[in-house]
mmCIF file of C-alpha atoms and ligand atoms in Angstrom:
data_model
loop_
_atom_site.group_PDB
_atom_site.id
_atom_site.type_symbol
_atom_site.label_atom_id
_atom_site.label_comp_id
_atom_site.label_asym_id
_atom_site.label_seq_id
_atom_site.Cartn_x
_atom_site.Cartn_y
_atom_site.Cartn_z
ATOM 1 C CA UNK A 209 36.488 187.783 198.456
ATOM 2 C CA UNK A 210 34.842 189.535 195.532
ATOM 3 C CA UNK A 211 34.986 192.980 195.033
ATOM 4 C CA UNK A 212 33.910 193.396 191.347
ATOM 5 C CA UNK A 213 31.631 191.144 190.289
ATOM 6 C CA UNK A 214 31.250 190.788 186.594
ATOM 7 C CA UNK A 215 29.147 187.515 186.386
ATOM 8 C CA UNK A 216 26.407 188.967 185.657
ATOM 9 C CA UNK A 217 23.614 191.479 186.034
ATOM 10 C CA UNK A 218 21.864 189.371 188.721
ATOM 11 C CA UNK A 219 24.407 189.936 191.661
ATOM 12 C CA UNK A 220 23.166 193.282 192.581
ATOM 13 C CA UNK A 221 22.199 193.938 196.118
ATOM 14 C CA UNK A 222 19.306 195.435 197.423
ATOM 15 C CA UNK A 223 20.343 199.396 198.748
ATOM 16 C CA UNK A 224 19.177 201.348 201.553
ATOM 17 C CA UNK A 225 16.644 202.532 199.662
ATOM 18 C CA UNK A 226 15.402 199.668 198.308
ATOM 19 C CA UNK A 227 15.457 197.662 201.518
ATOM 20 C CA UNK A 228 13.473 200.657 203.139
ATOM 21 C CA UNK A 229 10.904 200.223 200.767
ATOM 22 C CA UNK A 230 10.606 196.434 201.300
ATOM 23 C CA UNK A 231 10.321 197.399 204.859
ATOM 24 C CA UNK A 232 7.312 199.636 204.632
ATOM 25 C CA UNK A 233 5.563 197.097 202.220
ATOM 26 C CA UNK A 234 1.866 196.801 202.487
ATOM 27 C CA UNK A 235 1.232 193.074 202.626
ATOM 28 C CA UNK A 236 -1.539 190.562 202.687
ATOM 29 C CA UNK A 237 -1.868 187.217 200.666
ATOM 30 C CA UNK A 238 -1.312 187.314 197.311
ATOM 31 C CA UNK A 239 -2.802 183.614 196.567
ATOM 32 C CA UNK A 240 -6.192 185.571 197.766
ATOM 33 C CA UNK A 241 -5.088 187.837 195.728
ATOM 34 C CA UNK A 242 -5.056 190.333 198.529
ATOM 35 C CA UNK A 243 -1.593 191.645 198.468
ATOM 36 C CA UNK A 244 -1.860 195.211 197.584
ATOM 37 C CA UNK A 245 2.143 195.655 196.598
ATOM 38 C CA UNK A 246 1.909 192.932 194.301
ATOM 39 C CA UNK A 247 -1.516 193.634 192.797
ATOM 40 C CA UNK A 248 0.493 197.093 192.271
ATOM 41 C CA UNK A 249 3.668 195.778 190.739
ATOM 42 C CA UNK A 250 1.968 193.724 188.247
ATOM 43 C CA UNK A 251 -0.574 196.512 186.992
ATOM 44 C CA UNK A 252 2.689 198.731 187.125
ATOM 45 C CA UNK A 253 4.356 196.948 184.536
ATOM 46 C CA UNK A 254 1.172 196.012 182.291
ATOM 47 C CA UNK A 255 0.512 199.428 181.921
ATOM 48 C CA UNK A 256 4.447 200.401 181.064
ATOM 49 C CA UNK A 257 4.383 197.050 178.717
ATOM 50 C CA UNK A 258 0.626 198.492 177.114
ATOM 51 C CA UNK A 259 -0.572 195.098 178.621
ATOM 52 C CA UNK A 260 -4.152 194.543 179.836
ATOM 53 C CA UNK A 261 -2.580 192.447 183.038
ATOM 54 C CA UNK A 262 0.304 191.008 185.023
ATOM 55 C CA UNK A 263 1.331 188.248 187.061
ATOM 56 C CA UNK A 264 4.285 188.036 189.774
ATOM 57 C CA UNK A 265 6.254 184.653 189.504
ATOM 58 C CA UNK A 266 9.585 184.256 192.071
ATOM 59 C CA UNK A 267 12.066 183.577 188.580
ATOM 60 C CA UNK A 268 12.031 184.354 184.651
ATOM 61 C CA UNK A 269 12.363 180.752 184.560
ATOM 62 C CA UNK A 270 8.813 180.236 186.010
ATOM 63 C CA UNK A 271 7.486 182.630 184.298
ATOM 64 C CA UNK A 272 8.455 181.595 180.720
ATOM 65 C CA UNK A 273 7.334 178.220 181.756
ATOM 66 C CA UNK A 274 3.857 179.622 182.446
ATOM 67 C CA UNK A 275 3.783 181.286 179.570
ATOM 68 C CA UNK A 276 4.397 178.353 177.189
ATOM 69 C CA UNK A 277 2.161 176.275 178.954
ATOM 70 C CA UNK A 278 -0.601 178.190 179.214
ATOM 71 C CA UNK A 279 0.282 179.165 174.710
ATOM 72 C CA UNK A 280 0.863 175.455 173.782
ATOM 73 C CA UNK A 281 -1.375 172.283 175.166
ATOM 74 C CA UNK A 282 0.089 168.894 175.410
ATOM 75 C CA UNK A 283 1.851 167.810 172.364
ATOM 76 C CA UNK A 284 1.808 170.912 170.507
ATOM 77 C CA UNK A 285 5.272 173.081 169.719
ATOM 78 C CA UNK A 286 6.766 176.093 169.969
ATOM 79 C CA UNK A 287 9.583 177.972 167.519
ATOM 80 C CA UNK A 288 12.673 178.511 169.304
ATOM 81 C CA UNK A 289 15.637 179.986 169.144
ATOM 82 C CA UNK A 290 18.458 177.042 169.524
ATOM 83 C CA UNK A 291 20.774 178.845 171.771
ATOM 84 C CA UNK A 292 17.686 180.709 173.828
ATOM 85 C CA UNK A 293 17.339 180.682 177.538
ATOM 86 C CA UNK A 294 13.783 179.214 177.479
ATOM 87 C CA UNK A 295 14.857 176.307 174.844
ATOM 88 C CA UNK A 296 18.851 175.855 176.672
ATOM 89 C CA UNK A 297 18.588 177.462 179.582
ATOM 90 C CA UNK A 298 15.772 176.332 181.665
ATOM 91 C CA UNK A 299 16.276 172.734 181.820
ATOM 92 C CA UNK A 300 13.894 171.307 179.255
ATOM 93 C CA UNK A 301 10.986 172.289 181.326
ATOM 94 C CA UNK A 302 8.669 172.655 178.310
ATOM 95 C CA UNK A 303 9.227 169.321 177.191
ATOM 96 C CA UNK A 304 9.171 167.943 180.463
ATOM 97 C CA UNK A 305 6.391 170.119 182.278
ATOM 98 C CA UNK A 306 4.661 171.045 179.893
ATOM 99 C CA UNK A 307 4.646 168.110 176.928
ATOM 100 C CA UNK A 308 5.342 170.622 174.534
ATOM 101 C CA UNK A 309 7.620 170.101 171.941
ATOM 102 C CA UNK A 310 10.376 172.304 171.195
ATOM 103 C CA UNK A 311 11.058 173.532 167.595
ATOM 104 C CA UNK A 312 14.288 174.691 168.155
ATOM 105 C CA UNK A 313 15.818 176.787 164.833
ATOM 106 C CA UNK A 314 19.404 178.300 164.240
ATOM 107 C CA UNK A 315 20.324 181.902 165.625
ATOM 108 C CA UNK A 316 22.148 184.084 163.289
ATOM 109 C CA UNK A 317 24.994 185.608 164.979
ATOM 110 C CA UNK A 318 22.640 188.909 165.169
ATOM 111 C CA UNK A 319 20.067 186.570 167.421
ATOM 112 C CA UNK A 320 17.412 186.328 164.950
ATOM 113 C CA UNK A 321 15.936 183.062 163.959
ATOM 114 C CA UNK A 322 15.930 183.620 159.949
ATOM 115 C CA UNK A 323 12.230 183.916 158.661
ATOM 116 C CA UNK A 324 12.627 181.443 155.919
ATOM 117 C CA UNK A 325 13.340 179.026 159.235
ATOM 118 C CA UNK A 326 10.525 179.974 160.679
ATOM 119 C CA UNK A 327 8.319 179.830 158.344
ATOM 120 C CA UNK A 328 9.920 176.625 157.040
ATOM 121 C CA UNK A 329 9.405 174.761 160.651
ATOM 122 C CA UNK A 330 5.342 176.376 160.995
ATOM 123 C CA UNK A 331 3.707 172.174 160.269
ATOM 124 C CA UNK A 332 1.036 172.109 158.111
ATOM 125 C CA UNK A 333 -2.104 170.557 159.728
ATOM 126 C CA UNK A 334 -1.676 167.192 159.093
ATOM 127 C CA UNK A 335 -2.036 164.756 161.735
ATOM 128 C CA UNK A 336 1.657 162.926 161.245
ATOM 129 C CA UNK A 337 2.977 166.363 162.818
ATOM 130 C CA UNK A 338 2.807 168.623 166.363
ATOM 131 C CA UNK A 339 0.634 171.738 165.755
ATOM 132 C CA UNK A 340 2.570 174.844 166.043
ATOM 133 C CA UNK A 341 1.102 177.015 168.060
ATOM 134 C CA UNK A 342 3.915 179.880 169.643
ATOM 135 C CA UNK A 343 7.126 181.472 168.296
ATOM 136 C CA UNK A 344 9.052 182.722 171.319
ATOM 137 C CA UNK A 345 12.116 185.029 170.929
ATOM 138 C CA UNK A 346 14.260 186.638 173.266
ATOM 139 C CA UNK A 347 15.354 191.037 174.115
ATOM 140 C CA UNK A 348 17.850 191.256 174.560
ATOM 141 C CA UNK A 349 19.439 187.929 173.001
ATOM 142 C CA UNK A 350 22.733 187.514 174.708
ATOM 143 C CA UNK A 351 23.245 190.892 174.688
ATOM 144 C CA UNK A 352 22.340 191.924 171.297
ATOM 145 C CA UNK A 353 19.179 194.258 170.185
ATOM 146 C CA UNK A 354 17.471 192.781 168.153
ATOM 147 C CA UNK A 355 16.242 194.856 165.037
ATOM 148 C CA UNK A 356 12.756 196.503 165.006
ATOM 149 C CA UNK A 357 11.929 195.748 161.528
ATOM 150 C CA UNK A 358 13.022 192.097 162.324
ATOM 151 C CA UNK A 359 10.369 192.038 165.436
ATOM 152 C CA UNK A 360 7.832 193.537 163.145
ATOM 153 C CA UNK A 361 8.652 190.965 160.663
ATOM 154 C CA UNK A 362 8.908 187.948 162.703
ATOM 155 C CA UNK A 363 6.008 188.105 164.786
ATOM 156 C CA UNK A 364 4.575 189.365 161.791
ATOM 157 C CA UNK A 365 5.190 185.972 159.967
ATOM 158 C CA UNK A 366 3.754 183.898 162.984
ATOM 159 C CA UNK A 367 0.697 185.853 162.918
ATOM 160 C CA UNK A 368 0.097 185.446 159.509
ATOM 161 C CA UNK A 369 0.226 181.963 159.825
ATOM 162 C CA UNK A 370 -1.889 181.685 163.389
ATOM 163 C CA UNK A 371 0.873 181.835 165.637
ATOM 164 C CA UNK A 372 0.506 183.073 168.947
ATOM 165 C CA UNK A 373 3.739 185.248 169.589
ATOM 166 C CA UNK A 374 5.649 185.064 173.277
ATOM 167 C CA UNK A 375 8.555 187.352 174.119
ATOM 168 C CA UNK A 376 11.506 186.334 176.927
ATOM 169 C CA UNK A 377 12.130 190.038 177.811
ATOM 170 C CA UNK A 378 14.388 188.892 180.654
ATOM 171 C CA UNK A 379 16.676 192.491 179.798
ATOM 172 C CA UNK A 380 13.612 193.828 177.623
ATOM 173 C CA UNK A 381 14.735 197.137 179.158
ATOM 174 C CA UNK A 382 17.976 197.404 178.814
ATOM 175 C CA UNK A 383 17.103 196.519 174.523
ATOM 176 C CA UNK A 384 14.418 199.651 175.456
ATOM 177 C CA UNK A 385 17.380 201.327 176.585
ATOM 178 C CA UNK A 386 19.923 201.013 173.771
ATOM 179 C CA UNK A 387 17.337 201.591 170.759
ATOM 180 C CA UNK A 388 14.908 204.018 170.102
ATOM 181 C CA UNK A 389 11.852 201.761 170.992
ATOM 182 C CA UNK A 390 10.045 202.037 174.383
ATOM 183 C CA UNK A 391 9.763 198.919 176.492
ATOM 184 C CA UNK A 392 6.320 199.271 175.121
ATOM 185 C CA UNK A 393 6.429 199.376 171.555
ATOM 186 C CA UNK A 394 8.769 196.438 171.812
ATOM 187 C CA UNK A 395 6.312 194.669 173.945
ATOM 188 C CA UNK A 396 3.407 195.688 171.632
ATOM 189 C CA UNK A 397 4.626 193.267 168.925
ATOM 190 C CA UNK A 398 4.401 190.421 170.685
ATOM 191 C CA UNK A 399 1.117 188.421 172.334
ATOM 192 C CA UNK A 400 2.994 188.230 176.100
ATOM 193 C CA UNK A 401 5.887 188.954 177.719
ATOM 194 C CA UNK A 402 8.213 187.849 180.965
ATOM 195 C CA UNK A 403 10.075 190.198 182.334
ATOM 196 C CA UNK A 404 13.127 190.013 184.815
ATOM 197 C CA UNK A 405 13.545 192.689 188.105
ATOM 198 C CA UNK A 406 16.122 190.953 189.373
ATOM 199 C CA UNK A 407 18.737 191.555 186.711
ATOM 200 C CA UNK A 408 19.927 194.812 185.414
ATOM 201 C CA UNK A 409 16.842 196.328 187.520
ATOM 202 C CA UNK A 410 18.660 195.083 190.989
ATOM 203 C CA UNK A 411 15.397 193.379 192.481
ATOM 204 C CA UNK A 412 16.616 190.617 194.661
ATOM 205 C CA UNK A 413 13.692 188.339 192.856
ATOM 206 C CA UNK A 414 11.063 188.365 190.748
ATOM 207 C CA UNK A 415 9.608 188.493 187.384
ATOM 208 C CA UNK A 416 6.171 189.829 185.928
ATOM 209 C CA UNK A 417 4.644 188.016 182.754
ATOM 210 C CA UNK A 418 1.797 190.238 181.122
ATOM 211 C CA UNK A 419 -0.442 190.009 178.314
ATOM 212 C CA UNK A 420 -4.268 189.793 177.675
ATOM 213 C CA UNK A 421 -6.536 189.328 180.836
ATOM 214 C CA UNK A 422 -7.622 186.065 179.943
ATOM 215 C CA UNK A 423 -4.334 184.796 179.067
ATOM 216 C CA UNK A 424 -2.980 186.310 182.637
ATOM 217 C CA UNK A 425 -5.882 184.099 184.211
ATOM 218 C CA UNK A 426 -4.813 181.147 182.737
ATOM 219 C CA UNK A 427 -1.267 181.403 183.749
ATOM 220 C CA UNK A 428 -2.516 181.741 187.086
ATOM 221 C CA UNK A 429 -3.894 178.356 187.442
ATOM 222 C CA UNK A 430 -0.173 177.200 186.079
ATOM 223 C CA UNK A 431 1.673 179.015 188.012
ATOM 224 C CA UNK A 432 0.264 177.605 191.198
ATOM 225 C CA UNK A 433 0.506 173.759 189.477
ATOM 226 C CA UNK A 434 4.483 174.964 189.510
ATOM 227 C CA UNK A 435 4.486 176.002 192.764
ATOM 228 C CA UNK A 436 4.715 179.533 192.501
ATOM 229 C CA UNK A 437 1.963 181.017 194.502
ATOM 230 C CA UNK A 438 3.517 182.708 196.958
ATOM 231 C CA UNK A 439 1.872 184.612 199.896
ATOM 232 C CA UNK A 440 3.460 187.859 201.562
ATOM 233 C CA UNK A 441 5.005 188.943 198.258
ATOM 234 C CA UNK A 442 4.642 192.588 198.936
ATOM 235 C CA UNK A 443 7.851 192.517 200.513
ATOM 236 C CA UNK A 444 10.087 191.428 197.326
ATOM 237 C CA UNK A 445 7.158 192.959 195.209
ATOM 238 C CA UNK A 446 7.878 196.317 196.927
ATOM 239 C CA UNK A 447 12.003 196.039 195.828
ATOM 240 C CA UNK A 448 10.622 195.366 192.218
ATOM 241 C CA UNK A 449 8.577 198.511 192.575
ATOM 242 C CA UNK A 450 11.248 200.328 193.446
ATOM 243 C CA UNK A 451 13.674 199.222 190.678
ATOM 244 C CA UNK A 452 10.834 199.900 188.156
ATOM 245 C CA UNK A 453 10.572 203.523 189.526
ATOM 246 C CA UNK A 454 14.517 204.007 189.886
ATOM 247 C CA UNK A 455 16.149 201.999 188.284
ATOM 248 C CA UNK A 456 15.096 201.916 184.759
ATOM 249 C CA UNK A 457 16.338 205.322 183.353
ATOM 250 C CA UNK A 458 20.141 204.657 184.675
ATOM 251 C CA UNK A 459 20.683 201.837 182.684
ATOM 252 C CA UNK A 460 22.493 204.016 179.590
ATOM 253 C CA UNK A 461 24.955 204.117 182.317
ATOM 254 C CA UNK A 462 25.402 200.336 182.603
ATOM 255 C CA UNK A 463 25.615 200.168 178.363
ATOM 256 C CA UNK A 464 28.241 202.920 178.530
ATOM 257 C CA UNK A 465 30.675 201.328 180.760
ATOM 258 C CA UNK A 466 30.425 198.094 179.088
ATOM 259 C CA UNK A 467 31.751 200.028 176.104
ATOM 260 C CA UNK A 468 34.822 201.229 178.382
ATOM 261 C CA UNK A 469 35.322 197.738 179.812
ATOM 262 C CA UNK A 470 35.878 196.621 176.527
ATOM 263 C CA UNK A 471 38.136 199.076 175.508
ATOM 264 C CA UNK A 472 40.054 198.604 178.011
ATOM 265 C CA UNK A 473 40.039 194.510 177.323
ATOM 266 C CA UNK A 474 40.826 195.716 173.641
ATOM 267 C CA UNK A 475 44.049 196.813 174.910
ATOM 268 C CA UNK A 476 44.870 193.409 175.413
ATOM 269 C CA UNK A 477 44.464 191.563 172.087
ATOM 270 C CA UNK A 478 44.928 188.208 173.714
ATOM 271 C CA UNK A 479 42.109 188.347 175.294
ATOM 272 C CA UNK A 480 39.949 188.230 172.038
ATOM 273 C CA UNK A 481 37.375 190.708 173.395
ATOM 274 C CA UNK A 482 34.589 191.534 171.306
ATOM 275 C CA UNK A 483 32.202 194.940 171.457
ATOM 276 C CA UNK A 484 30.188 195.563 174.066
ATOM 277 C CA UNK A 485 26.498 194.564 173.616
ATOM 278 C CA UNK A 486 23.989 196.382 175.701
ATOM 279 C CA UNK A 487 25.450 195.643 179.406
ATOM 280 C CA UNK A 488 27.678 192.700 178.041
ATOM 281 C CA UNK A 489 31.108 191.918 177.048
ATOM 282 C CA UNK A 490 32.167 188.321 175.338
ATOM 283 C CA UNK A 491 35.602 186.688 175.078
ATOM 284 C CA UNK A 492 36.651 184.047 173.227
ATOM 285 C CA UNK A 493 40.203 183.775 173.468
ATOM 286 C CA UNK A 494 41.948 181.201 171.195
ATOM 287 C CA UNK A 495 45.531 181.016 172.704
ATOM 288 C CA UNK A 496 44.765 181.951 175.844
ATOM 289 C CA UNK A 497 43.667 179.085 179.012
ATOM 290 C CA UNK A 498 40.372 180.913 179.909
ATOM 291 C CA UNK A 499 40.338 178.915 183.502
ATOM 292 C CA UNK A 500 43.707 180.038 184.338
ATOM 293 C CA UNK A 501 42.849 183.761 183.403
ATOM 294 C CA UNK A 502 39.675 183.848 185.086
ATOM 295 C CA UNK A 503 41.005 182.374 188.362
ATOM 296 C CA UNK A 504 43.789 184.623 188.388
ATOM 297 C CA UNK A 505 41.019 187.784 188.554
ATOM 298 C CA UNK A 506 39.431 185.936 191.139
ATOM 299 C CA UNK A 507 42.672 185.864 193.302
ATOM 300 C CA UNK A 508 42.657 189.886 192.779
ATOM 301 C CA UNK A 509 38.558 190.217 193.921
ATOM 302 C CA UNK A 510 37.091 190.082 190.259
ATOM 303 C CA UNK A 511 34.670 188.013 189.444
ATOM 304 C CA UNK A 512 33.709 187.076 185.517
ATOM 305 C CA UNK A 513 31.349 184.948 183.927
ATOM 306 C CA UNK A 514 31.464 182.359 181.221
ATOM 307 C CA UNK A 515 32.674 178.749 180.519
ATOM 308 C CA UNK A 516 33.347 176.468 178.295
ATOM 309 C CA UNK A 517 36.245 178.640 176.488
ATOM 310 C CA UNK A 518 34.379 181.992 176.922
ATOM 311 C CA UNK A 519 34.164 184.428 179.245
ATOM 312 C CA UNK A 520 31.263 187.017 179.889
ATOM 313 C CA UNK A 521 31.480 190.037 181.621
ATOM 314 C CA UNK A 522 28.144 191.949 182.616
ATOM 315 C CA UNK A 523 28.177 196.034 183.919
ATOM 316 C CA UNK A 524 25.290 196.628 186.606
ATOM 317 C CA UNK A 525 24.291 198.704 189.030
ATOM 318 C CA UNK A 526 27.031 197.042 191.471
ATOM 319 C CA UNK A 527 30.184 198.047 189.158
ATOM 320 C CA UNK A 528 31.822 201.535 188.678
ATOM 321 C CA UNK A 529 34.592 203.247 187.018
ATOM 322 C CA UNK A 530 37.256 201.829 189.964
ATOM 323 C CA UNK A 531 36.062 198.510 188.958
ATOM 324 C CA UNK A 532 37.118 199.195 185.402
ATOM 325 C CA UNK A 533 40.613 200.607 186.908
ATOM 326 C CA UNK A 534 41.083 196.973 188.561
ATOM 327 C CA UNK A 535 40.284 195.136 185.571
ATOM 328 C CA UNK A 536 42.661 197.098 183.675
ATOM 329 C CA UNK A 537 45.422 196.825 186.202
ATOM 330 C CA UNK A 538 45.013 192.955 186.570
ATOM 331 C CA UNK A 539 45.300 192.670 182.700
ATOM 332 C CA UNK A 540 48.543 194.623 182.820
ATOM 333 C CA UNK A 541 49.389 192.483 185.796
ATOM 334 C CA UNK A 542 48.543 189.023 183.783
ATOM 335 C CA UNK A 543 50.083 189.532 180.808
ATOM 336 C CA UNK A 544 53.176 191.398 182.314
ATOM 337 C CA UNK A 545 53.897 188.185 184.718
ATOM 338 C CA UNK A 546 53.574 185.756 181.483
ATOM 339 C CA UNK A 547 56.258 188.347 179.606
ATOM 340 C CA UNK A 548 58.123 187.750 182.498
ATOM 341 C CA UNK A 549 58.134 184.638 182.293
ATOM 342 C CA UNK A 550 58.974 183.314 179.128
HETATM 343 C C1 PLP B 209 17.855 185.268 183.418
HETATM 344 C C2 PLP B 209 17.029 184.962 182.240
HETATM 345 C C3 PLP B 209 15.796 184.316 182.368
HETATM 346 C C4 PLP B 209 15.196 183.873 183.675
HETATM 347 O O1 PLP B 209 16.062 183.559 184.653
HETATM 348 P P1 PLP B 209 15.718 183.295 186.191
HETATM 349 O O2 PLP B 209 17.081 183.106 186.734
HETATM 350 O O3 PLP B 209 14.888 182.077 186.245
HETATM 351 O O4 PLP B 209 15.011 184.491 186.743
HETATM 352 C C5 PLP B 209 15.085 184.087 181.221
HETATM 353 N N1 PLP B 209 15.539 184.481 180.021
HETATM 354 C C6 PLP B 209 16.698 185.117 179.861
HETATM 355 C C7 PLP B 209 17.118 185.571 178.508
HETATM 356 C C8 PLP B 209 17.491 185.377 180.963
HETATM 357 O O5 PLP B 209 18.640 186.021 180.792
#
């Protein structure tokens, strides 16, 4: 059984209070657009984003989609980050759903694409090549902030050169959070943005893209193409609601115990922990067999993230300061065992 479950930020569960507002949830249809929760929700989070609309999509996955879809036509491109969730992450559904072609450029171990890239990949119109049409980053990246002079820069950049501008704000708040930039200022730089309830925010579902009206419109028409008009959503609509209105403010608390979890995985130096970024801890251990580590946790109730050699943790609303005392006392545990054994 778990009992602390690092994962990620996504595992939350819906509270009393949460689940009392999904109970009470107005409802009606929201493909007749007659769902007052929803129509709620997404002018909720326009307004906090300094968007003209909103739409509600079931995933961040769906939404990005939307969004890139409804930026780039058939056989133009978008400017991607090569290790970002809507180039890696989402399996190829651009290129697949949406015959767009991905650009994908290099992220700097800070998570921005270098301008010089970007400006270097931008086609010039010439019919041998795609037209670029979209540079999409992502806020958090992986954990990290990224800078504000870099956002102003970047987007910047793509505007200058008549690129429409599209941000994955999957954990836009928690970058909100951990700078000195409202959600909205962030927002402001860019054309659209997704945005994800269901992770640090504790929704059980749900993400809300906004932007211009016209744009919103648009990915409307998409979003049903993908499947994703849905019809009572007042109910999960309501949760999102909720963890807009409560859930928001706390999330210091989530960045602050990330930066004790990692202290305490500092204490072990075989563990190759790094800082804490935001809500996140990463771990790429060179001596140590990751697997072996990770399954041990899970035979004490703790849950962590991460393959392929490294491990992620994630602090949410679901993990507290006695979850930090286990992690600590299976580390002593692990490494006290190997002493003991050699
Ligand atoms: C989680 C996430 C998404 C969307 O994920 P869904 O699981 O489809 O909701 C998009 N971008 C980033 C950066 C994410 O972390």
């Amino acid at each position: 059984m778990i009992v602390d479950d690092f994962r990620s930020d996504t595992v939350t569960r819906p509270g009393s209070g949460m689940r009392a507002a999904m109970a009470a949830a107005e409802v009606g249809d929201a493909v007749y657009d007659d769902d007052a929760t929803t129509k709620r929700l997404e002018a909720m989070t326009a307004e906090r984003l300094g968007k003209e609309a909103g739409l509600f999509f079931p995933t961040g996955t769906q939404a990005n989609l939307a969004a890139l879809m409804a930026h780039c036509g058939r056989g133009e491109e978008y400017l991607v980050g090569q290790m970002a969730h809507t180039y890696r992450l989402e399996g190829g559904g651009a290129a697949v759903l949406g015959s767009i072609q991905p650009q994908p450029l290099p992220n700097e171990p800070d998570g921005t694409i270098a301008l010089h890239a970007i400006a270097n990949a931008i086609k010039p119109d010439d019919f041998h090549f795609a037209i670029t049409r979209l540079l999409a980053l992502e806020n958090t990246f992986n954990g990290l902030v990224l800078p504000d002079a870099y956002l102003e820069a970047a987007t910047g950049l793509a505007r200058s050169r008549g690129l429409a501008t599209h941000l994955d704000g999957a954990r836009l708040m928690n970058a909100a959070a951990a700078s000195n930039r409202d959600a909205a200022w962030i927002a402001g730089q860019f054309d659209t943005v997704s945005l994800c309830l269901s992770k640090g925010l504790g929704a059980p579902i749900g993400s809300v893209l906004v932007g211009p009206r016209e744009f919103i419109e648009k990915a409307r028409r998409i979003r049903k193409m993908l499947g994703g008009g849905m019809r009572q959503t007042g109910v999960i609509a309501a949760a999102a609601i909720y963890a807009l209105e409560h859930n928001v403010t706390r999330l210091g608390e989530d960045h602050r115990r990330a930066a004790d979890l990692a202290a305490v995985l500092a204490r072990f130096p075989a563990l190759g922990a790094g800082p804490s970024r935001t809500n996140m801890v990463f771990m790429a251990p060179k001596e140590l067999d990751t697997a072996a580590f990770a399954t041990f946790l899970r035979g004490r109730g703790i849950a962590v993230g991460g393959r392929y050699g490294t491990l992620r943790w994630v602090t949410h609303l679901d993990v507290d300061n006695t979850s930090l005392a286990r992690v600590a006392e299976a580390c002593e545990a692990y490494f006290d065992k190997r002493e003991a054994r050699v």
